[in-house]
CSV table of C-alpha atoms and ligand atoms in Angstrom, one decimal:
chain,number,residue,atom,x,y,z
A,9,MET,CA,-3.5,-4.1,-31.8
A,10,ASN,CA,-4.5,-0.9,-30.2
A,11,LYS,CA,-2.9,1.9,-32.2
A,12,GLU,CA,-5.3,4.7,-31.0
A,13,PRO,CA,-3.5,8.0,-30.4
A,14,VAL,CA,-3.0,8.5,-26.7
A,15,ASN,CA,-2.6,11.7,-24.7
A,16,ARG,CA,-2.2,12.8,-21.1
A,17,GLU,CA,-6.0,13.1,-20.6
A,18,LEU,CA,-6.2,9.3,-21.0
A,19,PHE,CA,-4.2,8.8,-17.9
A,20,ASP,CA,-7.0,10.2,-15.8
A,21,GLU,CA,-9.5,7.9,-17.5
A,22,VAL,CA,-7.7,4.6,-17.2
A,23,MET,CA,-5.0,4.9,-14.5
A,24,VAL,CA,-5.3,4.6,-10.8
A,25,PRO,CA,-4.6,8.2,-9.6
A,26,ASN,CA,-1.6,7.4,-7.4
A,27,TYR,CA,0.7,9.4,-9.7
A,28,ALA,CA,0.4,12.9,-11.0
A,29,PRO,CA,2.5,12.9,-14.2
A,30,GLY,CA,3.3,16.0,-16.1
A,31,LYS,CA,1.8,16.9,-19.5
A,32,ILE,CA,4.7,15.7,-21.6
A,33,ILE,CA,4.7,12.1,-22.9
A,34,PRO,CA,8.2,11.1,-24.0
A,35,VAL,CA,8.3,8.6,-26.8
A,36,ARG,CA,12.0,8.3,-27.7
A,37,GLY,CA,15.4,8.6,-26.0
A,38,GLU,CA,19.0,8.5,-27.0
A,39,GLY,CA,21.9,9.0,-24.6
A,40,SER,CA,20.9,11.9,-22.4
A,41,ARG,CA,18.3,13.3,-24.8
A,42,ILE,CA,14.6,12.6,-24.8
A,43,TRP,CA,11.9,13.6,-27.4
A,44,ASP,CA,8.2,13.9,-26.6
A,45,GLN,CA,5.1,13.1,-28.8
A,46,ASP,CA,5.4,16.6,-30.5
A,47,GLY,CA,9.1,16.1,-31.3
A,48,ARG,CA,10.2,18.5,-28.5
A,49,GLU,CA,13.7,17.7,-27.2
A,50,PHE,CA,14.9,17.6,-23.6
A,51,VAL,CA,18.2,17.1,-21.8
A,52,ASP,CA,17.5,14.4,-19.3
A,53,LEU,CA,19.0,15.0,-15.8
A,54,GLN,CA,16.3,12.8,-14.2
A,55,GLY,CA,17.6,9.5,-15.5
A,56,GLY,CA,14.3,7.9,-14.7
A,57,ILE,CA,15.1,8.7,-11.1
A,58,ALA,CA,18.6,7.3,-10.9
A,59,VAL,CA,17.7,4.3,-13.2
A,60,THR,CA,18.9,4.9,-16.7
A,61,CYS,CA,22.6,5.0,-15.6
A,62,LEU,CA,23.9,4.5,-19.2
A,63,GLY,CA,21.3,6.8,-20.8
A,64,HIS,CA,18.6,5.8,-23.2
A,65,SER,CA,19.0,3.2,-26.0
A,66,HIS,CA,22.6,2.4,-25.0
A,67,PRO,CA,23.9,0.2,-27.9
A,68,GLY,CA,25.5,-2.3,-25.5
A,69,LEU,CA,22.3,-2.7,-23.5
A,70,VAL,CA,20.1,-2.9,-26.6
A,71,GLY,CA,22.5,-5.6,-27.9
A,72,ALA,CA,22.5,-7.6,-24.7
A,73,LEU,CA,18.7,-7.5,-24.6
A,74,GLN,CA,18.3,-8.5,-28.2
A,75,GLU,CA,20.9,-11.3,-28.0
A,76,GLN,CA,19.2,-12.9,-24.9
A,77,ALA,CA,15.7,-12.3,-26.3
A,78,GLU,CA,16.6,-14.6,-29.2
A,79,LYS,CA,17.8,-17.4,-26.8
A,80,ILE,CA,15.5,-17.7,-23.9
A,81,TRP,CA,13.4,-15.2,-21.9
A,82,HIS,CA,12.3,-16.9,-18.8
A,83,LEU,CA,12.7,-20.1,-16.8
A,84,SER,CA,11.0,-21.0,-13.5
A,85,ASN,CA,13.1,-21.1,-10.3
A,86,VAL,CA,12.8,-24.9,-10.5
A,87,MET,CA,15.5,-24.3,-13.1
A,88,THR,CA,18.4,-21.9,-13.0
A,89,ASN,CA,19.7,-19.9,-15.9
A,90,GLU,CA,23.1,-18.8,-17.3
A,91,PRO,CA,22.6,-15.0,-17.2
A,92,ALA,CA,21.5,-15.1,-13.5
A,93,LEU,CA,24.5,-17.3,-12.5
A,94,ARG,CA,26.9,-15.1,-14.4
A,95,LEU,CA,25.5,-11.9,-12.9
A,96,ALA,CA,25.6,-13.3,-9.4
A,97,LYS,CA,29.2,-14.4,-9.9
A,98,THR,CA,30.1,-10.9,-11.2
A,99,LEU,CA,28.3,-9.2,-8.2
A,100,CYS,CA,30.2,-11.5,-5.8
A,101,ASP,CA,33.5,-10.7,-7.5
A,102,GLN,CA,32.9,-7.0,-7.5
A,103,THR,CA,31.6,-6.5,-4.0
A,104,PHE,CA,31.7,-7.8,-0.4
A,105,ALA,CA,28.9,-10.3,-1.3
A,106,GLU,CA,29.2,-14.0,-1.3
A,107,ARG,CA,25.6,-14.8,-2.1
A,108,VAL,CA,22.9,-13.1,-4.2
A,109,PHE,CA,19.1,-13.1,-4.3
A,110,PHE,CA,17.4,-11.6,-7.3
A,111,ALA,CA,14.2,-9.6,-7.3
A,112,ASN,CA,12.5,-7.1,-9.6
A,113,SER,CA,12.4,-3.8,-7.7
A,114,GLY,CA,14.0,-2.0,-4.9
A,115,GLY,CA,11.1,-2.6,-2.6
A,116,GLU,CA,11.3,-6.3,-3.2
A,117,ALA,CA,15.1,-6.4,-2.6
A,118,ASN,CA,14.5,-4.6,0.7
A,119,GLU,CA,11.6,-6.9,1.6
A,120,ALA,CA,14.0,-9.8,1.2
A,121,ALA,CA,16.7,-8.0,3.2
A,122,PHE,CA,14.3,-7.3,6.1
A,123,LYS,CA,12.9,-10.8,6.1
A,124,LEU,CA,16.4,-12.3,6.0
A,125,ALA,CA,17.5,-10.1,8.9
A,126,ARG,CA,14.6,-11.3,11.1
A,127,ARG,CA,15.1,-14.9,10.0
A,128,TYR,CA,18.8,-14.8,10.7
A,129,ALA,CA,18.2,-13.4,14.3
A,130,TRP,CA,15.4,-15.9,14.9
A,131,GLU,CA,17.7,-18.8,13.9
A,132,HIS,CA,20.8,-17.7,15.8
A,133,PHE,CA,19.3,-15.8,18.8
A,134,GLY,CA,15.6,-16.6,19.1
A,135,PRO,CA,12.3,-15.0,18.3
A,136,GLU,CA,12.7,-12.0,20.8
A,137,LYS,CA,15.4,-10.5,18.6
A,138,ASN,CA,13.2,-9.1,15.9
A,139,GLU,CA,13.4,-5.3,16.1
A,140,ILE,CA,14.5,-3.2,13.2
A,141,ILE,CA,16.0,0.3,13.6
A,142,SER,CA,15.7,2.6,10.6
A,143,PHE,CA,15.7,6.4,10.2
A,144,LYS,CA,13.3,9.3,9.9
A,145,ASN,CA,12.8,10.4,6.4
A,146,ALA,CA,14.2,7.1,5.0
A,147,PHE,CA,12.7,5.6,1.9
A,148,HIS,CA,12.8,1.9,1.3
A,149,GLY,CA,9.9,1.1,-1.1
A,150,ARG,CA,6.1,0.9,-1.1
A,151,THR,CA,5.3,-2.6,0.2
A,152,LEU,CA,3.7,-2.7,3.6
A,153,PHE,CA,6.9,-3.8,5.3
A,154,THR,CA,9.1,-1.3,3.4
A,155,VAL,CA,6.9,1.7,4.0
A,156,SER,CA,6.8,0.7,7.7
A,157,VAL,CA,10.6,0.5,7.9
A,158,GLY,CA,10.7,3.8,5.8
A,159,GLY,CA,10.6,6.9,7.8
A,160,GLN,CA,7.9,9.0,6.1
A,161,PRO,CA,4.7,8.4,8.1
A,162,LYS,CA,2.5,9.9,5.2
A,163,TYR,CA,3.3,6.8,3.1
A,164,LEU,CA,1.8,4.5,5.8
A,165,GLU,CA,-1.3,6.6,6.4
A,166,GLY,CA,-4.5,4.6,5.9
A,167,PHE,CA,-2.6,1.3,5.4
A,168,GLU,CA,-2.2,0.3,9.0
A,169,PRO,CA,-2.0,-2.0,11.0
A,170,ALA,CA,1.7,-2.0,10.1
A,171,PRO,CA,4.2,-4.7,10.9
A,172,GLY,CA,5.5,-4.2,14.5
A,173,GLY,CA,9.0,-4.1,16.0
A,174,ILE,CA,10.2,-1.1,13.9
A,175,HIS,CA,11.9,2.0,15.5
A,176,HIS,CA,13.0,5.2,13.8
A,177,ALA,CA,16.1,7.0,14.9
A,178,ASP,CA,17.4,10.4,13.7
A,179,TYR,CA,19.7,10.2,10.6
A,180,ASN,CA,23.3,11.2,11.3
A,181,ASP,CA,22.7,11.0,15.0
A,182,LEU,CA,24.4,8.0,16.6
A,183,ASP,CA,23.1,8.8,20.1
A,184,SER,CA,19.5,8.3,18.9
A,185,VAL,CA,20.5,4.8,17.7
A,186,LYS,CA,22.2,4.0,21.0
A,187,ALA,CA,19.0,4.9,22.7
A,188,LEU,CA,17.1,2.3,20.8
A,189,ILE,CA,19.5,-0.6,20.1
A,190,SER,CA,19.8,-3.7,22.3
A,191,LYS,CA,21.4,-7.1,22.2
A,192,GLU,CA,18.2,-8.8,23.2
A,193,LYS,CA,15.9,-7.2,20.7
A,194,THR,CA,17.6,-5.5,17.7
A,195,CYS,CA,18.1,-7.7,14.7
A,196,ALA,CA,19.1,-5.1,12.2
A,197,VAL,CA,19.9,-1.4,11.5
A,198,VAL,CA,18.7,-0.3,8.0
A,199,VAL,CA,20.2,2.8,6.4
A,200,GLU,CA,20.7,4.6,3.1
A,201,PRO,CA,24.3,5.7,2.9
A,202,ILE,CA,22.9,8.8,1.3
A,203,GLN,CA,19.2,9.5,1.9
A,204,GLY,CA,17.8,9.9,-1.6
A,205,GLU,CA,14.1,10.6,-1.5
A,206,GLY,CA,14.6,12.2,1.9
A,207,GLY,CA,16.5,15.1,0.2
A,208,VAL,CA,19.8,13.8,-1.1
A,209,LEU,CA,21.3,13.9,2.4
A,210,PRO,CA,24.7,12.2,2.7
A,211,GLY,CA,25.5,10.1,5.8
A,212,ASN,CA,28.5,11.4,7.8
A,213,PRO,CA,31.4,8.9,7.7
A,214,GLU,CA,31.5,8.8,11.5
A,215,PHE,CA,27.8,8.0,11.6
A,216,LEU,CA,28.0,5.1,9.2
A,217,GLU,CA,31.2,3.8,10.9
A,218,GLY,CA,29.5,4.1,14.2
A,219,LEU,CA,26.5,2.1,13.0
A,220,ARG,CA,28.9,-0.7,12.0
A,221,THR,CA,30.4,-0.7,15.5
A,222,LEU,CA,27.0,-0.6,17.2
A,223,CYS,CA,25.7,-3.5,15.1
A,224,ASP,CA,28.8,-5.6,15.9
A,225,GLU,CA,28.5,-4.8,19.6
A,226,HIS,CA,24.8,-5.8,19.6
A,227,ASP,CA,24.9,-8.8,17.2
A,228,ALA,CA,22.7,-6.9,14.8
A,229,LEU,CA,23.0,-6.9,11.0
A,230,LEU,CA,23.8,-3.7,9.1
A,231,VAL,CA,21.7,-3.3,6.1
A,232,PHE,CA,22.6,-0.8,3.4
A,233,ASP,CA,19.8,0.3,1.1
A,234,GLU,CA,21.8,1.2,-2.0
A,235,VAL,CA,18.8,1.1,-4.4
A,236,GLN,CA,19.5,4.7,-5.3
A,237,THR,CA,23.2,5.1,-4.5
A,238,GLY,CA,24.4,1.8,-6.1
A,239,VAL,CA,25.7,0.9,-9.6
A,240,GLY,CA,28.2,3.8,-10.0
A,241,ARG,CA,25.9,6.6,-8.9
A,242,THR,CA,28.5,8.0,-6.4
A,243,GLY,CA,31.5,7.4,-8.6
A,244,HIS,CA,32.0,4.0,-6.8
A,245,LEU,CA,30.3,0.8,-7.8
A,246,TYR,CA,28.6,0.9,-4.4
A,247,ALA,CA,28.6,3.8,-1.9
A,248,TYR,CA,29.8,1.6,0.9
A,249,GLU,CA,33.2,1.5,-0.8
A,250,MET,CA,33.3,5.3,-0.6
A,251,TYR,CA,32.7,5.2,3.2
A,252,GLY,CA,34.8,2.1,3.8
A,253,VAL,CA,32.0,0.6,5.8
A,254,VAL,CA,30.9,-2.9,4.8
A,255,PRO,CA,27.3,-3.9,5.4
A,256,ASP,CA,26.0,-7.5,6.1
A,257,ILE,CA,23.2,-7.1,3.6
A,258,LEU,CA,22.9,-4.6,0.6
A,259,SER,CA,20.0,-4.0,-1.6
A,260,THR,CA,20.5,-2.8,-5.2
A,261,ALA,CA,17.9,-2.0,-7.9
A,262,LYS,CA,17.3,1.2,-9.9
A,263,GLY,CA,20.5,1.6,-11.9
A,264,LEU,CA,21.1,-2.2,-11.9
A,265,GLY,CA,19.0,-2.8,-15.0
A,266,GLY,CA,19.7,0.6,-16.6
A,267,GLY,CA,15.9,0.8,-17.2
A,268,PHE,CA,15.1,-2.9,-17.3
A,269,PRO,CA,13.4,-4.0,-14.0
A,270,VAL,CA,15.8,-6.0,-11.9
A,271,ALA,CA,17.0,-5.9,-8.3
A,272,ALA,CA,19.3,-7.9,-6.0
A,273,MET,CA,20.0,-8.5,-2.4
A,274,LEU,CA,23.7,-9.1,-1.7
A,275,THR,CA,24.9,-10.7,1.5
A,276,THR,CA,27.5,-13.0,3.1
A,277,GLU,CA,27.5,-16.8,3.0
A,278,LYS,CA,26.8,-17.0,6.7
A,279,VAL,CA,23.8,-14.7,6.7
A,280,ALA,CA,22.4,-16.1,3.4
A,281,ALA,CA,22.2,-19.5,5.0
A,282,SER,CA,19.1,-18.4,6.9
A,283,LEU,CA,17.1,-18.2,3.7
A,284,GLY,CA,17.0,-22.0,3.2
A,285,VAL,CA,15.0,-23.8,0.5
A,286,GLY,CA,11.4,-22.7,0.5
A,287,THR,CA,11.8,-19.7,2.9
A,288,HIS,CA,11.5,-16.9,0.2
A,289,GLY,CA,11.1,-16.5,-3.5
A,290,SER,CA,10.1,-14.5,-6.6
A,291,THR,CA,8.7,-15.7,-9.9
A,292,TYR,CA,10.4,-13.2,-12.0
A,293,GLY,CA,13.5,-12.7,-9.8
A,294,GLY,CA,16.5,-13.8,-11.8
A,295,ASN,CA,14.7,-13.5,-15.1
A,296,ALA,CA,17.1,-14.3,-17.9
A,297,LEU,CA,16.4,-11.1,-20.0
A,298,ALA,CA,16.8,-8.9,-16.9
A,299,CYS,CA,20.0,-10.6,-15.8
A,300,ALA,CA,21.5,-10.4,-19.3
A,301,VAL,CA,20.9,-6.6,-19.4
A,302,ALA,CA,22.1,-6.1,-15.8
A,303,GLN,CA,25.3,-8.0,-16.7
A,304,LYS,CA,26.1,-5.5,-19.4
A,305,VAL,CA,25.3,-2.6,-17.0
A,306,ILE,CA,27.7,-3.9,-14.3
A,307,ASP,CA,30.4,-4.8,-16.8
A,308,THR,CA,30.2,-1.3,-18.3
A,309,VAL,CA,29.7,0.8,-15.1
A,310,SER,CA,32.5,-1.1,-13.1
A,311,GLN,CA,35.1,0.0,-15.6
A,312,PRO,CA,37.5,2.5,-13.9
A,313,GLU,CA,37.2,5.1,-16.7
A,314,ILE,CA,33.4,5.2,-16.3
A,315,LEU,CA,33.7,5.6,-12.5
A,316,LYS,CA,36.3,8.3,-12.9
A,317,GLY,CA,34.1,10.0,-15.5
A,318,VAL,CA,31.3,10.2,-12.9
A,319,LYS,CA,33.6,12.2,-10.6
A,320,ALA,CA,34.5,14.6,-13.4
A,321,ARG,CA,30.9,15.1,-14.5
A,322,SER,CA,29.9,15.5,-10.9
A,323,GLU,CA,32.3,18.4,-10.4
A,324,LYS,CA,31.2,20.1,-13.6
A,325,LEU,CA,27.5,19.8,-12.8
A,326,ARG,CA,27.9,20.7,-9.1
A,327,LYS,CA,29.9,23.8,-10.0
A,328,GLY,CA,27.4,24.8,-12.6
A,329,MET,CA,24.4,24.5,-10.2
A,330,MET,CA,26.3,26.3,-7.5
A,331,ASP,CA,27.0,29.2,-9.8
A,332,ILE,CA,23.3,29.4,-10.8
A,333,GLY,CA,22.4,29.1,-7.1
A,334,GLU,CA,24.6,32.1,-6.3
A,335,ARG,CA,23.6,34.3,-9.2
A,336,TYR,CA,19.9,34.0,-8.5
A,337,GLY,CA,20.0,33.3,-4.8
A,338,VAL,CA,18.0,30.1,-5.1
A,339,PHE,CA,20.3,27.4,-3.6
A,340,SER,CA,22.0,27.4,-0.2
A,341,GLU,CA,24.0,24.3,-0.9
A,342,VAL,CA,24.6,21.6,-3.5
A,343,ARG,CA,25.1,18.3,-1.7
A,344,GLY,CA,25.3,14.6,-2.5
A,345,ALA,CA,28.0,12.5,-4.2
A,346,GLY,CA,28.9,11.7,-7.8
A,347,LEU,CA,25.9,12.1,-10.0
A,348,LEU,CA,23.3,12.1,-7.2
A,349,LEU,CA,23.1,15.8,-6.4
A,350,GLY,CA,20.7,17.8,-4.3
A,351,CYS,CA,20.4,21.5,-4.7
A,352,VAL,CA,18.9,22.8,-1.4
A,353,LEU,CA,16.6,25.7,-1.9
A,354,THR,CA,17.2,28.9,0.1
A,355,GLU,CA,14.8,30.1,2.8
A,356,GLN,CA,13.0,32.3,0.3
A,357,TRP,CA,12.2,29.3,-2.0
A,358,GLN,CA,11.2,26.8,0.6
A,359,GLY,CA,8.5,24.4,-0.6
A,360,LYS,CA,8.9,25.4,-4.3
A,361,ALA,CA,11.1,22.6,-5.7
A,362,LYS,CA,8.3,21.5,-8.1
A,363,ASP,CA,8.3,25.0,-9.6
A,364,PHE,CA,11.9,24.5,-10.6
A,365,LEU,CA,11.1,21.1,-12.2
A,366,ASN,CA,8.2,22.6,-14.2
A,367,ALA,CA,10.3,25.7,-15.2
A,368,GLY,CA,13.0,23.4,-16.4
A,369,LEU,CA,10.6,21.4,-18.6
A,370,ASP,CA,9.5,24.7,-20.3
A,371,GLU,CA,13.1,25.3,-21.2
A,372,GLY,CA,13.9,21.7,-22.3
A,373,VAL,CA,15.7,20.3,-19.3
A,374,MET,CA,14.3,17.5,-17.0
A,375,VAL,CA,15.3,17.8,-13.3
A,376,LEU,CA,13.9,16.0,-10.3
A,377,VAL,CA,12.8,17.0,-6.8
A,378,ALA,CA,13.6,15.2,-3.5
A,379,GLY,CA,10.9,16.5,-1.2
A,380,ALA,CA,9.6,20.1,-1.5
A,381,ASN,CA,12.9,21.8,-0.8
A,382,VAL,CA,15.5,20.1,-2.9
A,383,VAL,CA,16.1,20.0,-6.7
A,384,ARG,CA,17.6,16.6,-7.4
A,385,LEU,CA,19.8,15.6,-10.3
A,386,ALA,CA,20.5,11.9,-11.3
A,387,PRO,CA,21.6,11.9,-14.9
A,388,SER,CA,23.2,9.2,-16.9
A,389,LEU,CA,26.7,8.3,-15.6
A,390,ILE,CA,28.0,8.8,-19.1
A,391,ILE,CA,26.2,12.1,-20.0
A,392,PRO,CA,28.3,13.9,-22.6
A,393,GLU,CA,30.0,17.1,-21.3
A,394,GLN,CA,28.2,19.1,-24.0
A,395,ASP,CA,24.8,17.9,-22.7
A,396,ILE,CA,25.8,19.1,-19.2
A,397,ASP,CA,26.6,22.5,-20.6
A,398,GLU,CA,23.4,22.7,-22.5
A,399,ALA,CA,21.4,21.4,-19.5
A,400,LEU,CA,22.9,24.1,-17.3
A,401,GLU,CA,22.2,26.8,-19.9
A,402,ARG,CA,18.6,25.7,-20.1
A,403,PHE,CA,18.2,25.4,-16.4
A,404,GLU,CA,19.7,28.9,-15.9
A,405,ALA,CA,17.1,30.3,-18.4
A,406,ALA,CA,14.4,28.5,-16.3
A,407,VAL,CA,15.6,30.0,-13.0
A,408,LYS,CA,16.0,33.4,-14.6
A,409,LYS,CA,12.3,33.3,-15.6
A,410,LEU,CA,11.2,31.9,-12.3
A,411,THR,CA,13.0,34.5,-10.3
A,412,ALA,CA,12.1,37.5,-12.6
B,63,PLP,C1,13.6,3.9,-5.2
B,63,PLP,C2,14.0,3.4,-3.9
B,63,PLP,C3,13.4,2.2,-3.3
B,63,PLP,C4,12.2,1.5,-4.0
B,63,PLP,O1,12.5,1.0,-5.2
B,63,PLP,P1,11.3,0.4,-6.1
B,63,PLP,O2,12.0,-0.1,-7.3
B,63,PLP,O3,10.5,1.6,-6.5
B,63,PLP,O4,10.6,-0.6,-5.3
B,63,PLP,C5,14.0,1.7,-2.2
B,63,PLP,N1,15.0,2.3,-1.6
B,63,PLP,C6,15.6,3.5,-2.1
B,63,PLP,C7,16.7,4.1,-1.3
B,63,PLP,C8,15.1,4.0,-3.2
B,63,PLP,O5,15.6,5.1,-3.7
């Protein structure tokens, strides 16, 4: 076995250069703390980008993984397996869903959602009704279909020709949707209830309600991409509950496995019927290990105390960041919901979000960015209060140095 010591330089020698990771290589995590190769400790407000929703090495998740690992890891889709069926039943019980399709990543769950939306319209209304409306600055994944539906043209650059029939409206602007939607052509409207990568920008309630009405009027399906907002992130199991707007299809990933790769597409019985036998599939989708872990995640996160705890932690973290923002004149606003927060940089600091991330690392706190103008926080949903205090102290020290 290869036990050679590894360092950051090795990345540039052996990895495709599509990422630019920092110098630190974390080797161990517990709760909301992470240690690197040199034993330096960090408070983790990144949460693996809204993934490790129960922190690192959560005993319940470790237990679920170990228990299933000793039974059976994987079966083909020619079989079914107990963990997948149990998890699907739980997701149906806990949400609007009546049917579940399992995948391995957010991009794949969205790919399934978009294919299903087209197939449903094709079956019920004919091949002309194939257009998808999505939003500028949206992020839906990195497959060719999902970058095309996504609203950041730079992610499509050099990969064209892209799939056709996709239109981008302006987020939080119903009129821009009205200008594009039609009964003849539109099969789906795809939206993040809160744009995550696009800068932690919450949808206005009237906007999301309006999309529901427009979809109903035009026989189009409403697809919520909850890859980032799902699994307790907003203080609700899914953000659609917070808005009281029920989609026809919902994609969930990131937090679902708490760090184990798993994703799901949730939908109704009627819509699901359009993905008949042989129309779609995934080898690893519904993997027994992944579903056993996700079961423990959902069972844990859906407890009312945990969801209530998200709201309390959110208030504390939001207030702490607003105070820092005011003291040093760096943030104009802290927006988002629950433990998905975006600290919007003031005019003077535009384009400098990455500097805050790096300054934080120097002081022992890991924060994220969402674009160049927003510092994003997506910590564990059960981050101890004391770790929030310490993270804020460390972040303040970082901001103090940066602004000195
Ligand atoms: C992260 C993300 C995705 C893509 O998920 P992957 O697991 O990286 O494929 C899709 N949609 C949203 C809203 C996301 O935040």
